[in-house]
XYZ file of C-alpha atoms in Angstrom:
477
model
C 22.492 -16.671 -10.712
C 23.379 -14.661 -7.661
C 20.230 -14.489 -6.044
C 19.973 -17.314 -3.799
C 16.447 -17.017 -2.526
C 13.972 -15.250 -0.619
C 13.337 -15.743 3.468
C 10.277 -14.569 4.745
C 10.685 -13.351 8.754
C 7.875 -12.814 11.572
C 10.027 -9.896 13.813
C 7.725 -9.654 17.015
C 9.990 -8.630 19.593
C 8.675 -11.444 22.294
C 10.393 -13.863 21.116
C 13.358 -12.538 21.962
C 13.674 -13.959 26.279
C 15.079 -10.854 27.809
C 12.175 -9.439 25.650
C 9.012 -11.958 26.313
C 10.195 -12.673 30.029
C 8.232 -15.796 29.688
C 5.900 -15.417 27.056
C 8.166 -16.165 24.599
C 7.425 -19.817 25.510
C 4.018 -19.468 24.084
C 5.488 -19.339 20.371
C 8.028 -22.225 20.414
C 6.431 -23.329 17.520
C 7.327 -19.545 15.437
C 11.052 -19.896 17.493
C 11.667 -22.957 15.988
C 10.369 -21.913 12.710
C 13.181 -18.576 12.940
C 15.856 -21.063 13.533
C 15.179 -23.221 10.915
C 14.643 -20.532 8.659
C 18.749 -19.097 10.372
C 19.640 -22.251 9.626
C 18.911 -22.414 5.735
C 20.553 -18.748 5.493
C 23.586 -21.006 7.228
C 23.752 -23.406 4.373
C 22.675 -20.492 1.382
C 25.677 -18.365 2.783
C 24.750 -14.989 1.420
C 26.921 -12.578 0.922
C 24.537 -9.703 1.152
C 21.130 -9.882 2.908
C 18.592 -7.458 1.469
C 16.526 -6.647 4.310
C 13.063 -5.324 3.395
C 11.264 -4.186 6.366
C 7.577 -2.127 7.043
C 8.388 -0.810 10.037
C 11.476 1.985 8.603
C 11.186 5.113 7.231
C 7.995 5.025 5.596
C 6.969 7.181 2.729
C 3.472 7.428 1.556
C 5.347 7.965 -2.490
C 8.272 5.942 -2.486
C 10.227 3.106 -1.029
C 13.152 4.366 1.207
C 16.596 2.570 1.045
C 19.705 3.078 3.556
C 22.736 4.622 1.649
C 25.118 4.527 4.627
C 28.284 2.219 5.227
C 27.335 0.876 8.113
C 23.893 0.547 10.089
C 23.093 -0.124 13.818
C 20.179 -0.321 16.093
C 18.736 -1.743 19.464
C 15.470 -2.801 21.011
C 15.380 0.369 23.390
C 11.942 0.901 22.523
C 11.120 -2.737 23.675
C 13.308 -1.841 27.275
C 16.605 -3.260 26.231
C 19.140 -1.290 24.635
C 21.928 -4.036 25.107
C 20.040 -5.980 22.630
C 21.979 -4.281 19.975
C 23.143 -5.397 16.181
C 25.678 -3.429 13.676
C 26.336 -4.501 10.147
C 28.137 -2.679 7.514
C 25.805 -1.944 3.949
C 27.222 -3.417 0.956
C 27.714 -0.089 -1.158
C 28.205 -2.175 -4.265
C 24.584 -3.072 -4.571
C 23.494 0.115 -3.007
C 24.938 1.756 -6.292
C 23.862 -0.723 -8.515
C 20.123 -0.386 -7.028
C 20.514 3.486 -7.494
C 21.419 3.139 -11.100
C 18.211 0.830 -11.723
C 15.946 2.427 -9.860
C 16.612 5.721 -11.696
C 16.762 3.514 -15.031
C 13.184 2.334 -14.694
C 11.485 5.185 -12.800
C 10.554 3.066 -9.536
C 9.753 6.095 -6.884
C 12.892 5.627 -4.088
C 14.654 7.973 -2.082
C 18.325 6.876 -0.782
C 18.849 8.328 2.454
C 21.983 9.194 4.337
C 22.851 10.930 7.345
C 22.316 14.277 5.623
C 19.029 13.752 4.231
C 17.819 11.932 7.106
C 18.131 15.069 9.099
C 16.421 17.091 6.918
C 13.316 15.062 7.952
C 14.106 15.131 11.070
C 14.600 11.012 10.903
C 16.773 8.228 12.707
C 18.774 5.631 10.368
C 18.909 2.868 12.919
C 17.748 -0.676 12.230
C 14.451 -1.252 13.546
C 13.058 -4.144 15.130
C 11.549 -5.569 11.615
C 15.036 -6.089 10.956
C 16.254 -6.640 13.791
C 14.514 -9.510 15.024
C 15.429 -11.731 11.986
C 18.657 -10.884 12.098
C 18.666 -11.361 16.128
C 18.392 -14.999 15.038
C 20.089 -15.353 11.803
C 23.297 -14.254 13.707
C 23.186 -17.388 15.875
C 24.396 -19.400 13.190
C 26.022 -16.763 10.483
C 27.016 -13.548 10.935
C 29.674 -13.068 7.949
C 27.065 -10.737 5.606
C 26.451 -7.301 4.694
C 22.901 -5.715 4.222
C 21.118 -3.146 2.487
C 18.334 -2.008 4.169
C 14.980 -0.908 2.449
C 11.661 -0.016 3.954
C 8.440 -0.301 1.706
C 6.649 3.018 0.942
C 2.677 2.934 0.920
C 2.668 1.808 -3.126
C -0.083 -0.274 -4.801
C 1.319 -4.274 -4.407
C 1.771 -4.191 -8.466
C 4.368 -1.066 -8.101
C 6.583 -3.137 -5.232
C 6.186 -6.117 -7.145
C 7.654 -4.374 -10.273
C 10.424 -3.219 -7.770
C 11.258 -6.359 -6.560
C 12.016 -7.458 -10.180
C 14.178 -4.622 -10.228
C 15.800 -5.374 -7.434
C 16.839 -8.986 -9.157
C 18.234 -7.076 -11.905
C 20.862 -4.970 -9.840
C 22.006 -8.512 -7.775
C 22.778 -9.581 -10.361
C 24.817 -6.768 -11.954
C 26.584 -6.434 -8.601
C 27.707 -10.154 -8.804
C 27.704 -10.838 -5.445
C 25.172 -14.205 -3.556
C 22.590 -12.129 -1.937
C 19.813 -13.441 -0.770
C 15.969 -11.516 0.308
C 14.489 -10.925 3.948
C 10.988 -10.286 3.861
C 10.353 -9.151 7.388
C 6.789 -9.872 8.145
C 3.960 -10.117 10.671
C 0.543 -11.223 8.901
C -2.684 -10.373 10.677
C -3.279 -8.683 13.909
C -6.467 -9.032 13.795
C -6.955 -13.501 14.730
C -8.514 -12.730 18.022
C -10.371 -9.900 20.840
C -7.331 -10.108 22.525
C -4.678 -9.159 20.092
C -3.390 -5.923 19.362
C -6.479 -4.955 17.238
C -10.309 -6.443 17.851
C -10.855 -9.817 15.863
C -11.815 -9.595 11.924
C -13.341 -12.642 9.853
C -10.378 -10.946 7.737
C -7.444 -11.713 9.618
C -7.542 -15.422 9.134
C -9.037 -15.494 5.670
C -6.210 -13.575 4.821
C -3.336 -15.345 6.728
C -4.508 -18.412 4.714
C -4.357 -16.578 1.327
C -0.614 -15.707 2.425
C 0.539 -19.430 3.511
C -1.163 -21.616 1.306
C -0.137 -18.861 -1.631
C 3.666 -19.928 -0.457
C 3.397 -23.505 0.293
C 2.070 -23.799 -3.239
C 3.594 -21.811 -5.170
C 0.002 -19.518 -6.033
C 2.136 -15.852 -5.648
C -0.382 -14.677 -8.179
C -3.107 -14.776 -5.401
C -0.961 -12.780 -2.536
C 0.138 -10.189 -5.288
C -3.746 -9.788 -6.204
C -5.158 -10.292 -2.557
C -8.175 -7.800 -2.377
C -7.975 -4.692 -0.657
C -11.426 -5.696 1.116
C -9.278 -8.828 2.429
C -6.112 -7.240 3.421
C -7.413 -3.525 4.907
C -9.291 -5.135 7.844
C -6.657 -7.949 8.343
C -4.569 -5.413 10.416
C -1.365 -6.428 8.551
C 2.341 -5.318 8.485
C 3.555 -8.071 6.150
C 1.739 -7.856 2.601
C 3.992 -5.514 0.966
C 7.442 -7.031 2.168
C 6.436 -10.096 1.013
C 4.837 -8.925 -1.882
C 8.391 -7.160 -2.828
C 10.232 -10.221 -2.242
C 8.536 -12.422 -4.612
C 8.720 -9.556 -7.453
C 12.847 -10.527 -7.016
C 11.768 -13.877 -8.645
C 9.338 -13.185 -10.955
C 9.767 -15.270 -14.142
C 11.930 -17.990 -12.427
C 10.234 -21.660 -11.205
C 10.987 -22.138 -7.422
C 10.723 -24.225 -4.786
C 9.015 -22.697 -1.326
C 9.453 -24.183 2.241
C 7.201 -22.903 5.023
C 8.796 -23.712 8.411
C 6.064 -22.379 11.194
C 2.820 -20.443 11.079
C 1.156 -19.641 14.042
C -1.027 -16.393 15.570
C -0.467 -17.335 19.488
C -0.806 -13.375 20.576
C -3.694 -12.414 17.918
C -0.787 -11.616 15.373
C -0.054 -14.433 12.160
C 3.521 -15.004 12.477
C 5.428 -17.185 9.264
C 8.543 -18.372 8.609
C 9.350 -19.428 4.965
C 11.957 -19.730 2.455
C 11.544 -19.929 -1.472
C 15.085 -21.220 -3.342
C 15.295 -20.911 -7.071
C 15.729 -22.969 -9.614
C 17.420 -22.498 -13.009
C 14.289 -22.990 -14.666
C 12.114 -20.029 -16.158
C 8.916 -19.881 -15.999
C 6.170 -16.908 -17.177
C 6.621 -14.198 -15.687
C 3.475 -13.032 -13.473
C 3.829 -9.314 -14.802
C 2.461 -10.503 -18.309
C -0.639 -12.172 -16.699
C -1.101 -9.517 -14.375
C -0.937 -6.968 -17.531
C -3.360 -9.092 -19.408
C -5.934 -9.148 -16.689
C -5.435 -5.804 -16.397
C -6.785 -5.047 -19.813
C -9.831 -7.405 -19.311
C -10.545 -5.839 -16.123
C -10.303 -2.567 -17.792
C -12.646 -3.113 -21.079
C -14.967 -4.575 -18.288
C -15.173 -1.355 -16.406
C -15.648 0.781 -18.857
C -18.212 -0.891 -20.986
C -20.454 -1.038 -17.213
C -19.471 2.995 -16.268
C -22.064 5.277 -16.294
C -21.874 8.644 -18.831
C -20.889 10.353 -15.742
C -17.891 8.430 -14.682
C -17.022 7.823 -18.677
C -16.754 11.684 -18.806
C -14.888 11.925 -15.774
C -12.462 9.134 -16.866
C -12.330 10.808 -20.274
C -11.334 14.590 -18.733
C -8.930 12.367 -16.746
C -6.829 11.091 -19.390
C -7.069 14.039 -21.940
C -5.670 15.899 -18.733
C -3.076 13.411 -17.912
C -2.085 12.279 -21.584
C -1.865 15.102 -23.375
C -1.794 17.936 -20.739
C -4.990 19.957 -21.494
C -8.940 20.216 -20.305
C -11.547 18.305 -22.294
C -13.698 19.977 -24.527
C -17.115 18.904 -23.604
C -18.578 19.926 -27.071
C -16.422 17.358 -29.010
C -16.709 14.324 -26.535
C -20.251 14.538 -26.720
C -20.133 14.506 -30.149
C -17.970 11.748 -30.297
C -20.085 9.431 -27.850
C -23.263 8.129 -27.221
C -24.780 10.086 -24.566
C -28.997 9.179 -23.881
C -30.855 12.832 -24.431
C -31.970 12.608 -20.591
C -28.566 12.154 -19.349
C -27.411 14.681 -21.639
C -30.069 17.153 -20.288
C -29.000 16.639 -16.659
C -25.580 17.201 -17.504
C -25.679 20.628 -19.812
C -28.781 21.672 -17.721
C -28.290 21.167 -14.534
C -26.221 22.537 -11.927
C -24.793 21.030 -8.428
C -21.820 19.890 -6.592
C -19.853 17.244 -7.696
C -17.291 14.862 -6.025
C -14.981 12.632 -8.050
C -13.205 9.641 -6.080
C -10.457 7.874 -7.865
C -8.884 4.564 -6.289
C -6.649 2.518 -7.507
C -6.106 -1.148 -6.423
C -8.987 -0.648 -3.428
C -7.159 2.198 -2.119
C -8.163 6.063 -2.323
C -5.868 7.559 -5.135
C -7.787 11.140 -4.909
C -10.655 13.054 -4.036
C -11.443 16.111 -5.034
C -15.187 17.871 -5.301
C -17.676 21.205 -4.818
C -20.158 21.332 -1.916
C -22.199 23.632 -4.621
C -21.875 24.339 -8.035
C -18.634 26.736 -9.113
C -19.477 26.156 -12.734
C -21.873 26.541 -15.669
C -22.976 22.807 -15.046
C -22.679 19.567 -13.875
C -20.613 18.057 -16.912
C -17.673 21.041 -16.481
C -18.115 20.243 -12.795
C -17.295 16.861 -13.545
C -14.103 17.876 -15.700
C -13.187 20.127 -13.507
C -13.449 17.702 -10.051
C -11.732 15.086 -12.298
C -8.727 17.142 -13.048
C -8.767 18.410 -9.468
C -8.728 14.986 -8.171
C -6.232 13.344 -10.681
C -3.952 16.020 -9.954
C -3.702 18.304 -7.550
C -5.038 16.828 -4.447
C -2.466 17.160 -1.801
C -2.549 13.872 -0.205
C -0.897 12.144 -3.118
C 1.064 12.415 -6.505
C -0.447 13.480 -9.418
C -1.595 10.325 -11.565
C 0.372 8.867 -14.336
C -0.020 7.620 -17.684
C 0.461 4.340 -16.747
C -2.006 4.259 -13.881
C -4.912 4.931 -16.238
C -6.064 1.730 -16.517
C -5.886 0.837 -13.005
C -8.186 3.439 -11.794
C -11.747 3.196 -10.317
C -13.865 5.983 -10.524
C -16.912 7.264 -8.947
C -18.993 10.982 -9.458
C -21.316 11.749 -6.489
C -23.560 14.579 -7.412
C -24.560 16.512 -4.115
C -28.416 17.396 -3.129
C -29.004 20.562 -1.940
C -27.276 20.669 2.110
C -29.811 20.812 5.420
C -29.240 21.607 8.701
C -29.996 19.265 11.027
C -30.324 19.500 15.032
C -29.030 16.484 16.033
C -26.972 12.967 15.683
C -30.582 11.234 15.641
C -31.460 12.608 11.807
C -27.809 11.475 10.334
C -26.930 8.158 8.776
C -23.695 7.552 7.595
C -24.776 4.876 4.713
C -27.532 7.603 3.598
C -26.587 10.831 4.188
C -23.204 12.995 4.116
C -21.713 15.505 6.654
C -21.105 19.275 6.369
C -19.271 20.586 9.651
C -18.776 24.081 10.154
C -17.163 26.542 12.585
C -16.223 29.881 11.932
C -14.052 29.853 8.916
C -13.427 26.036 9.602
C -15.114 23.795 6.839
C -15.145 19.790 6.671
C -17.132 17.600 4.598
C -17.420 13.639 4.537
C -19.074 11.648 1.690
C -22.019 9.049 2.595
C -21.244 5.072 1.953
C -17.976 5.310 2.777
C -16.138 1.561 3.848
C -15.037 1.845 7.597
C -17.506 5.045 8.556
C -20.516 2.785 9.991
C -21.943 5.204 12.069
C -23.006 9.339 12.303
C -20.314 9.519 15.506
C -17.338 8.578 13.330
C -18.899 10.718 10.468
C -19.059 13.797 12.217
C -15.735 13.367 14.173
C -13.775 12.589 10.902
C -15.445 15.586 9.452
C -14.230 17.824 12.245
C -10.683 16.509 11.463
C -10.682 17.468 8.035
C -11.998 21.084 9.332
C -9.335 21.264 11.849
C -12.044 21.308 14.366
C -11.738 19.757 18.017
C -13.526 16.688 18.408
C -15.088 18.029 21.682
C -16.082 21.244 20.057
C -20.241 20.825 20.133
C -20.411 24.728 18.627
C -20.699 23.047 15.086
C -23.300 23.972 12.263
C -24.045 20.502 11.056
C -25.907 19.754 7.603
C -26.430 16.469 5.922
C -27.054 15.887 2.282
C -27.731 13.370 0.155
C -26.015 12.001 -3.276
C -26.266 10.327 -6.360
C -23.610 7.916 -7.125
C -22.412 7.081 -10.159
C -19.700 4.193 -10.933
């Protein structure tokens, strides 16, 4: 087996003296933990370090990998450029990972110089990298790298990747070995880089004790409503990493954890074994399906018609016909009524894993009544909303859907008659337009409401020459 193991990195620039200027001595226990972890890459001897880093070129569609010969950077943007680092890119593996990529449809782009200045981007190591390596190069330096940055995927997708990634090492045929550069929360305390959140430690604890013993099934599952608020860098490096293993029994070394500046800093390593084990893809698939018959035998009609216009949309490429799915379903002659007889405007949310996947919806009705609104909003939001890809097949299964069917918009006079849990926003200026759902997690109060709606309008925040209206809804999920 080529793939000697994965090493999981904390890359805060403070630790590094010139860098810290003192402080650094308030993390001995995380330096120590880097060198031990150097050390171990020492005695592994890779000849190829896969760097995975959060802090490159990020893409909110696909992971981003480095197809250059040679890559260099500095910690200029930490006020020392002669902290510097060059390392030539092991174009073996970089092919190899382009062929199997492409062979199992993972969403990647391989940038070079060309590309990169088409978006009008830099190709230099950053510090997620570079910090690791700053140490790692104290004891062993004769490697090459490939350098990939995470792109804003579900945790299942990089997972999948990972495994991937495994497969190419070992066509290559050359020891390699996986960084997993990685701060965990910034949230442990009021004065870390983000306010304190009962989050941050619950889910630093998820991440550690998940290593130290073995349980990667709970960091690839960690809830969205855990990792969100935990202010976190790390999840999807690490996440990534332990997809390169999947299927193979291991043996997992934590050196240091510690959150001495209100950021969770770990240093781990996980060797392999030649012994297989089952592979956490087949559980995760068979939970999936549980999860699935589970949600849809609890949907409402709504969302079941929603979820059905999805997937006759996304499946077989045309609009449901409302007059055969409600012949082929049970629909209660009330709920029927509403839908044929009625009219309103409709919003359907999709999200996928915790995270928004699509939003699409009418302030007022645009059609004949609510169930084509539905189909229509469903489509809309599957598909063509511009924030994201359209949805695949093989996403079906993992989405969450909810229909809010608008009440009839009021104008209201002031901040004092809004309330973010109860009512929604309309903002409006000239031709500018923004609307913002009720209920929504992380909008607590009408200030945020009305100031997120005026982004999505493209109106100033100071602007106080707004027609506001609230309205209510009626979810359904």
């Amino acid at each position: 087996m080529y793939l000697k193991g994965v090493g999981i990195a904390c890359h805060p620039p403070v630790l590094i003296p010139e860098v810290g200027e003192g402080r650094e001595n308030e993390a001995q226990k995380t330096i120590r933990g880097l060198r031990d972890l150097a050390l171990k890459v020492a005695e592994v001897k890779p000849e190829v370090i896969v760097c995975i880093t959060p802090h490159g070129n990020v893409f909110r569609d696909g992971v981003a990998v480095v197809y250059e010969n040679q890559m260099k950077g500095d910690l200029r943007n930490f006020g020392h450029p002669e902290i510097n680092l060059e390392k030539d890119c092991d174009m073996g593996l970089l092919d190899e990972l382009n062929m199997s990529f492409g062979k199992n449809n993972c969403h990647t782009i391989f940038l070079n110089e060309a590309i990169a200045a088409e978006y009008k981007i830099d190709l230099n190591l950053d510090h997620g990298v570079l910090v690791p390596l700053y140490f790692i190069e104290k004891y062993y330096r004769t490697y090459k790298i490939v350098h990939i940055t995470i792109g804003e995927l579900s945790l299942i997708e990089l997972y999948k990747m990972g495994k991937v990634i495994k497969e190419a090492i070992e066509a290559r045929g050359k020891e390699t070995m996986i960084l997993a550069s990685a701060d965990l929360s910034h949230c442990l305390k009021d004065e870390g880089p983000y306010a304190f959140n009962p989050m941050g430690p619950l889910f630093d604890e998820n991440i550690v004790s998940g290593i130290k013993t073995k349980n990667y099934y709970s960091i690839l599952t960690a809830p969205h409503q855990v990792y969100e608020p935990a202010g976190q860098c790390g999840l999807r490096p690490i996440v990534m990493g332990l997809g390169t293993i999947d299927g193979w029994d291991t043996e997992a070394t934590v050196f240091s954890y510690e959150g001495p500046f209100g950021v969770g800093y770990m240093s781990a390593f996980i060797d392999l074994t030649e012994e297989k084990i089952p592979s956490l893809l087949e559980r995760y698939e068979e939970d999936k399906v549980l999860s699935y018959k589970e949600r849809r035998s609890n949907e409402s009609p709504f969302v079941a018609l929603a979820r059905a216009a999805i997937n006759t949309w996304v499946q077989r490429g045309r609009k449901l016909n409302f007059e055969h799915y409600k012949n082929q379903v049970e629909i209660e002659a009330d709920v029927l009524g509403e839908l044929e007889n009625n009219l309103a405007g409709v919003f359907v949310s999709l999200h996928k894993h915790g995270e928004l996947r699509g939003c699409i919806g009418t302030t007022g009705p645009v059609t004949e009544n609510i169930a084509q609104e539905i189909i229509r909003n469903a489509i809309e939001a599957s598909t063509y909303d511009p924030r994201f890809m359209p949805v695949e097949e093989q996403e079906l299964m993992d989405l969450e859907i909810k229909v809010d069917v608008l009440g009839i918009p009021e104008p209201v006079t002031g901040v004092a008659e809004l309330d973010a849990k109860k009512y929604g926003v309309i903002v409006e200026r000239d031709l500018h337009r923004g609307l913002l759902l009720p209920d929504l997690e992380g909008v607590n109060t009408p200030e945020e409401q009305l100031a997120i709606a005026k982004r999505k309008a493209g109106i100033p925040e100071g602007d106080t020459d707004v027609m506001v209206q609230r309205f209510q809804v009626i979810r359904h999920q």
